[in-house]
CSV table of C-alpha atoms and ligand atoms in Angstrom, one decimal:
chain,number,residue,atom,x,y,z
A,142,MET,CA,-194.4,-63.4,-62.6
A,143,GLN,CA,-195.1,-60.5,-66.0
A,144,THR,CA,-197.4,-59.6,-66.7
A,145,PRO,CA,-197.3,-59.8,-71.0
A,146,SER,CA,-195.8,-55.9,-70.2
A,147,GLY,CA,-193.6,-56.9,-68.6
A,148,HIS,CA,-194.7,-55.6,-64.9
A,149,ALA,CA,-193.6,-57.9,-62.5
A,150,ILE,CA,-197.5,-58.0,-60.1
A,151,ASP,CA,-197.9,-60.4,-57.4
A,152,ALA,CA,-201.0,-60.7,-55.1
A,153,THR,CA,-199.9,-57.7,-53.0
A,154,SER,CA,-199.6,-55.3,-55.6
A,155,ALA,CA,-203.0,-56.7,-57.6
A,156,SER,CA,-205.9,-54.2,-57.9
A,157,ARG,CA,-208.8,-55.4,-55.4
A,158,LEU,CA,-212.7,-55.5,-57.1
A,159,VAL,CA,-215.8,-55.2,-55.2
A,160,VAL,CA,-218.1,-56.5,-57.1
A,161,LEU,CA,-221.8,-55.1,-57.2
A,162,ALA,CA,-224.2,-57.9,-57.9
A,163,SER,CA,-228.3,-59.0,-57.6
A,164,GLY,CA,-228.4,-62.3,-59.4
A,165,GLY,CA,-227.1,-65.3,-60.6
A,166,GLY,CA,-223.8,-64.2,-60.7
A,167,SER,CA,-222.4,-65.2,-64.0
A,168,ASN,CA,-220.8,-61.9,-64.1
A,169,LEU,CA,-218.9,-62.6,-61.1
A,170,ALA,CA,-218.0,-66.2,-61.5
A,171,ALA,CA,-216.1,-65.5,-64.6
A,172,LEU,CA,-213.4,-62.9,-62.9
A,173,LEU,CA,-213.3,-65.0,-59.8
A,174,ALA,CA,-212.1,-67.6,-62.7
A,175,ALA,CA,-209.9,-65.6,-63.5
A,176,HIS,CA,-208.2,-64.0,-59.8
A,177,ASP,CA,-206.4,-66.8,-59.4
A,178,ASP,CA,-203.9,-66.5,-61.5
A,179,PRO,CA,-200.8,-63.3,-60.3
A,180,ALA,CA,-201.0,-62.7,-63.6
A,181,TYR,CA,-204.4,-61.3,-64.0
A,182,GLY,CA,-203.8,-58.3,-61.6
A,183,ALA,CA,-207.0,-58.0,-59.9
A,184,ARG,CA,-208.1,-59.9,-57.1
A,185,VAL,CA,-212.3,-60.1,-56.3
A,186,VAL,CA,-212.3,-59.0,-52.5
A,187,GLY,CA,-215.6,-58.3,-51.4
A,188,VAL,CA,-218.6,-58.8,-52.6
A,189,VAL,CA,-222.4,-56.8,-52.6
A,190,THR,CA,-225.8,-57.7,-53.1
A,191,ASP,CA,-229.2,-55.6,-52.8
A,192,ARG,CA,-230.4,-59.7,-52.4
A,193,PRO,CA,-230.2,-61.1,-49.8
A,194,GLY,CA,-230.9,-65.0,-52.2
A,195,ALA,CA,-228.2,-63.0,-55.1
A,196,GLY,CA,-226.7,-66.2,-56.3
A,197,ALA,CA,-223.8,-64.4,-56.3
A,198,LEU,CA,-223.5,-64.9,-51.9
A,199,ASP,CA,-223.2,-68.5,-53.2
A,200,LEU,CA,-220.5,-67.9,-55.4
A,201,ALA,CA,-218.4,-65.8,-52.6
A,202,HIS,CA,-218.7,-68.4,-50.2
A,203,ALA,CA,-217.9,-71.3,-52.2
A,204,ALA,CA,-214.5,-69.3,-53.4
A,205,GLY,CA,-213.5,-67.6,-50.1
A,206,VAL,CA,-214.0,-64.4,-51.0
A,207,PRO,CA,-216.1,-62.1,-48.1
A,208,SER,CA,-219.3,-60.9,-49.2
A,209,ALA,CA,-223.4,-58.7,-47.5
A,210,VAL,CA,-226.4,-58.0,-47.9
A,211,VAL,CA,-227.5,-54.5,-48.1
A,212,ALA,CA,-230.8,-54.8,-49.1
A,213,MET,CA,-233.1,-51.7,-49.5
A,214,LYS,CA,-235.6,-52.8,-46.8
A,215,ASP,CA,-232.9,-52.4,-44.0
A,216,PHE,CA,-232.9,-49.0,-44.6
A,217,ASP,CA,-235.7,-46.0,-44.1
A,218,ASP,CA,-235.4,-44.9,-47.0
A,219,ARG,CA,-233.2,-44.7,-50.6
A,220,ALA,CA,-231.4,-42.3,-49.1
A,221,ALA,CA,-230.0,-44.6,-46.1
A,222,TRP,CA,-229.2,-47.8,-48.2
A,223,ASN,CA,-227.4,-46.3,-50.7
A,224,GLU,CA,-225.1,-44.9,-47.7
A,225,GLY,CA,-225.1,-48.4,-46.4
A,226,VAL,CA,-224.2,-50.1,-50.2
A,227,ALA,CA,-221.3,-47.1,-49.7
A,228,GLN,CA,-220.4,-48.4,-46.5
A,229,ALA,CA,-220.3,-52.4,-46.8
A,230,VAL,CA,-218.2,-51.6,-49.9
A,231,ARG,CA,-216.1,-49.0,-48.0
A,232,VAL,CA,-214.9,-51.8,-45.7
A,233,PHE,CA,-213.2,-53.6,-48.1
A,234,ARG,CA,-210.9,-51.2,-49.2
A,235,PRO,CA,-211.7,-51.1,-53.5
A,236,ASP,CA,-209.5,-50.1,-56.6
A,237,TRP,CA,-212.2,-51.0,-58.3
A,238,VAL,CA,-216.4,-50.3,-58.1
A,239,VAL,CA,-217.9,-53.3,-60.1
A,240,LEU,CA,-221.7,-53.0,-60.8
A,241,ALA,CA,-222.6,-56.6,-62.8
A,242,GLY,CA,-225.0,-57.7,-63.1
A,243,PHE,CA,-225.9,-55.3,-60.1
A,244,MET,CA,-230.4,-53.9,-60.6
A,245,ARG,CA,-230.0,-50.8,-58.8
A,246,VAL,CA,-229.7,-47.2,-59.3
A,247,LEU,CA,-227.1,-45.6,-57.1
A,248,ALA,CA,-227.1,-42.5,-55.9
A,249,PRO,CA,-225.0,-39.5,-57.4
A,250,GLN,CA,-223.1,-39.1,-53.9
A,251,PHE,CA,-222.2,-42.8,-53.8
A,252,VAL,CA,-221.0,-42.1,-57.6
A,253,ARG,CA,-219.3,-39.2,-55.6
A,254,ARG,CA,-217.0,-41.5,-53.1
A,255,PHE,CA,-216.0,-43.9,-55.4
A,256,GLU,CA,-215.2,-41.1,-58.4
A,257,GLY,CA,-214.1,-42.7,-62.3
A,258,ARG,CA,-213.3,-46.5,-59.8
A,259,ILE,CA,-217.1,-47.6,-61.1
A,260,LEU,CA,-217.3,-49.8,-63.8
A,261,ASN,CA,-220.7,-51.3,-64.5
A,262,THR,CA,-221.6,-53.8,-67.7
A,263,HIS,CA,-224.7,-53.2,-70.2
A,264,PRO,CA,-226.9,-55.8,-71.9
A,265,ALA,CA,-226.5,-53.9,-75.1
A,266,LEU,CA,-224.4,-51.0,-76.8
A,267,LEU,CA,-225.2,-48.6,-75.6
A,268,PRO,CA,-225.8,-45.8,-75.8
A,269,SER,CA,-229.1,-47.6,-77.8
A,270,PHE,CA,-230.7,-49.4,-74.6
A,271,PRO,CA,-229.8,-48.0,-71.6
A,272,GLY,CA,-231.8,-48.8,-69.0
A,273,ALA,CA,-232.7,-52.2,-66.9
A,274,HIS,CA,-234.4,-54.1,-69.8
A,275,GLY,CA,-231.6,-53.6,-72.8
A,276,VAL,CA,-232.0,-56.5,-73.8
A,277,ARG,CA,-235.9,-56.7,-74.5
A,278,ASP,CA,-235.5,-52.9,-76.0
A,279,ALA,CA,-233.1,-54.3,-78.3
A,280,LEU,CA,-235.7,-56.8,-79.7
A,281,ALA,CA,-238.7,-55.6,-79.3
A,282,HIS,CA,-236.7,-52.0,-82.1
A,283,GLY,CA,-236.2,-55.3,-84.2
A,284,VAL,CA,-231.9,-54.7,-85.1
A,285,ARG,CA,-230.0,-57.0,-85.8
A,286,ILE,CA,-227.3,-56.6,-84.1
A,287,THR,CA,-226.3,-55.9,-80.1
A,288,GLY,CA,-223.9,-56.4,-78.5
A,289,CYS,CA,-222.7,-54.9,-74.5
A,290,THR,CA,-221.0,-52.2,-73.3
A,291,VAL,CA,-218.6,-51.7,-70.0
A,292,HIS,CA,-218.3,-48.9,-68.8
A,293,LEU,CA,-217.3,-45.9,-66.4
A,294,VAL,CA,-220.0,-45.1,-64.4
A,295,ASP,CA,-221.3,-41.4,-63.7
A,296,ASP,CA,-224.2,-40.2,-62.3
A,297,GLY,CA,-226.6,-40.8,-65.8
A,298,VAL,CA,-228.8,-44.3,-65.9
A,299,ASP,CA,-225.4,-46.0,-68.0
A,300,THR,CA,-224.3,-42.4,-70.2
A,301,GLY,CA,-220.6,-42.8,-68.4
A,302,PRO,CA,-217.6,-43.0,-70.5
A,303,ILE,CA,-217.6,-46.9,-73.0
A,304,LEU,CA,-214.4,-48.3,-71.6
A,305,ALA,CA,-215.2,-51.3,-74.3
A,306,GLN,CA,-218.1,-53.0,-76.6
A,307,ALA,CA,-218.3,-56.4,-78.3
A,308,ALA,CA,-220.9,-57.0,-81.3
A,309,VAL,CA,-224.0,-60.2,-80.3
A,310,PRO,CA,-225.8,-60.5,-83.2
A,311,VAL,CA,-229.7,-61.6,-83.2
A,312,HIS,CA,-230.8,-64.8,-85.0
A,313,ASP,CA,-234.8,-64.9,-86.4
A,314,GLY,CA,-236.2,-66.7,-83.3
A,315,ASP,CA,-234.5,-64.7,-80.5
A,316,ASP,CA,-236.3,-64.3,-77.3
A,317,GLU,CA,-235.2,-62.8,-75.1
A,318,PRO,CA,-233.8,-65.3,-73.0
A,319,THR,CA,-232.1,-66.4,-75.6
A,320,LEU,CA,-230.8,-63.5,-76.9
A,321,HIS,CA,-229.4,-62.6,-73.4
A,322,GLU,CA,-227.7,-65.6,-73.0
A,323,ARG,CA,-225.9,-65.1,-76.3
A,324,ILE,CA,-225.5,-61.5,-74.6
A,325,LYS,CA,-224.3,-63.0,-71.6
A,326,SER,CA,-221.5,-65.5,-73.0
A,327,ALA,CA,-220.1,-62.1,-75.1
A,328,GLU,CA,-220.4,-60.3,-71.4
A,329,ARG,CA,-218.6,-62.4,-69.7
A,330,ALA,CA,-215.1,-62.4,-72.1
A,331,LEU,CA,-215.3,-58.2,-72.6
A,332,LEU,CA,-216.0,-58.4,-68.9
A,333,VAL,CA,-212.8,-59.9,-67.1
A,334,GLU,CA,-211.1,-57.9,-70.5
A,335,THR,CA,-211.9,-54.8,-69.2
A,336,VAL,CA,-211.0,-55.8,-66.2
A,337,GLY,CA,-208.1,-57.1,-66.4
A,338,ARG,CA,-206.0,-54.4,-68.8
A,339,ILE,CA,-207.0,-51.7,-66.4
A,340,ALA,CA,-205.8,-53.1,-63.6
A,341,ARG,CA,-202.1,-54.0,-65.8
A,342,GLU,CA,-202.1,-50.6,-67.9
A,343,GLY,CA,-204.2,-47.7,-66.0
A,344,LEU,CA,-206.7,-45.7,-67.3
A,345,TYR,CA,-206.5,-42.3,-68.7
A,346,VAL,CA,-210.1,-40.4,-69.1
A,347,ALA,CA,-211.0,-37.9,-70.8
A,348,GLY,CA,-214.3,-35.6,-70.9
A,349,ARG,CA,-215.6,-38.6,-73.1
A,350,HIS,CA,-212.8,-40.7,-74.4
A,351,ALA,CA,-211.6,-43.0,-71.8
A,352,THR,CA,-208.1,-44.6,-73.1
A,353,ILE,CA,-206.4,-48.0,-71.4
A,354,GLY,CA,-203.1,-48.3,-71.0
A,355,GLY,CA,-201.1,-45.4,-72.6
B,553,GRF,C1,-225.9,-59.1,-67.5
B,553,GRF,O1,-226.4,-59.5,-69.0
B,553,GRF,C2,-225.8,-57.7,-66.9
B,553,GRF,O2,-225.6,-56.8,-67.6
B,553,GRF,C3,-227.5,-57.4,-67.0
B,553,GRF,O3,-227.9,-58.5,-65.6
B,553,GRF,C4,-227.3,-59.8,-66.3
B,553,GRF,C5,-226.6,-60.5,-65.1
B,553,GRF,O4,-225.6,-61.3,-65.2
B,553,GRF,N1,-227.6,-56.2,-66.3
B,553,GRF,P1,-225.3,-62.6,-64.2
B,553,GRF,O5,-225.6,-62.3,-62.5
B,553,GRF,O6,-223.8,-61.5,-64.2
B,553,GRF,O7,-225.1,-63.9,-64.5
């Protein structure tokens, strides 16, 4: 199979993605829909969630992808839970760890383990509106344009180098669910495109500036 850039990619050379998700998993679903094409260059090889009822687990099961639940309640403290997540991820030997709606902050120790190889998708145009309520905060602020961001994860909350962004308009009368749905539609496309490009073309990072391909 030839990629657009002409490099041969087969199933064994596809980048290994481990996806962490807490919710419904529509971003995971988009990655799973893309990964069957060998030309995509990446495959989801494992799914890890902190929520036993996460829809992401059903999606993984239906796609034949192994999954693990690492719930906070099963650990003595946050440090032990972080270690549990790291162990679960490591089992899948990831090239890239993709946080796709993973609603907990991972400790610096986790970030060190997979340094420079953790991607996150955030439903706002960073550096505006970081944190767990990016959609609500943008709406409350009264912005007319918001969007989504795929970025590298560092020790901060949504502060790592930005890889890709897409703008999404806010419509009169939007509430958080309607705006979030519009953002999620753009977010899925951006995540799939960005992860695929990184897998096929590589990623170069100099300080805050990240470039996909050369
Ligand atoms: C996405 O908008 C993600 O950025 C946010 O939560 C949503 C998760 O959606 N943190 P899904 O679980 O992938 O459907």
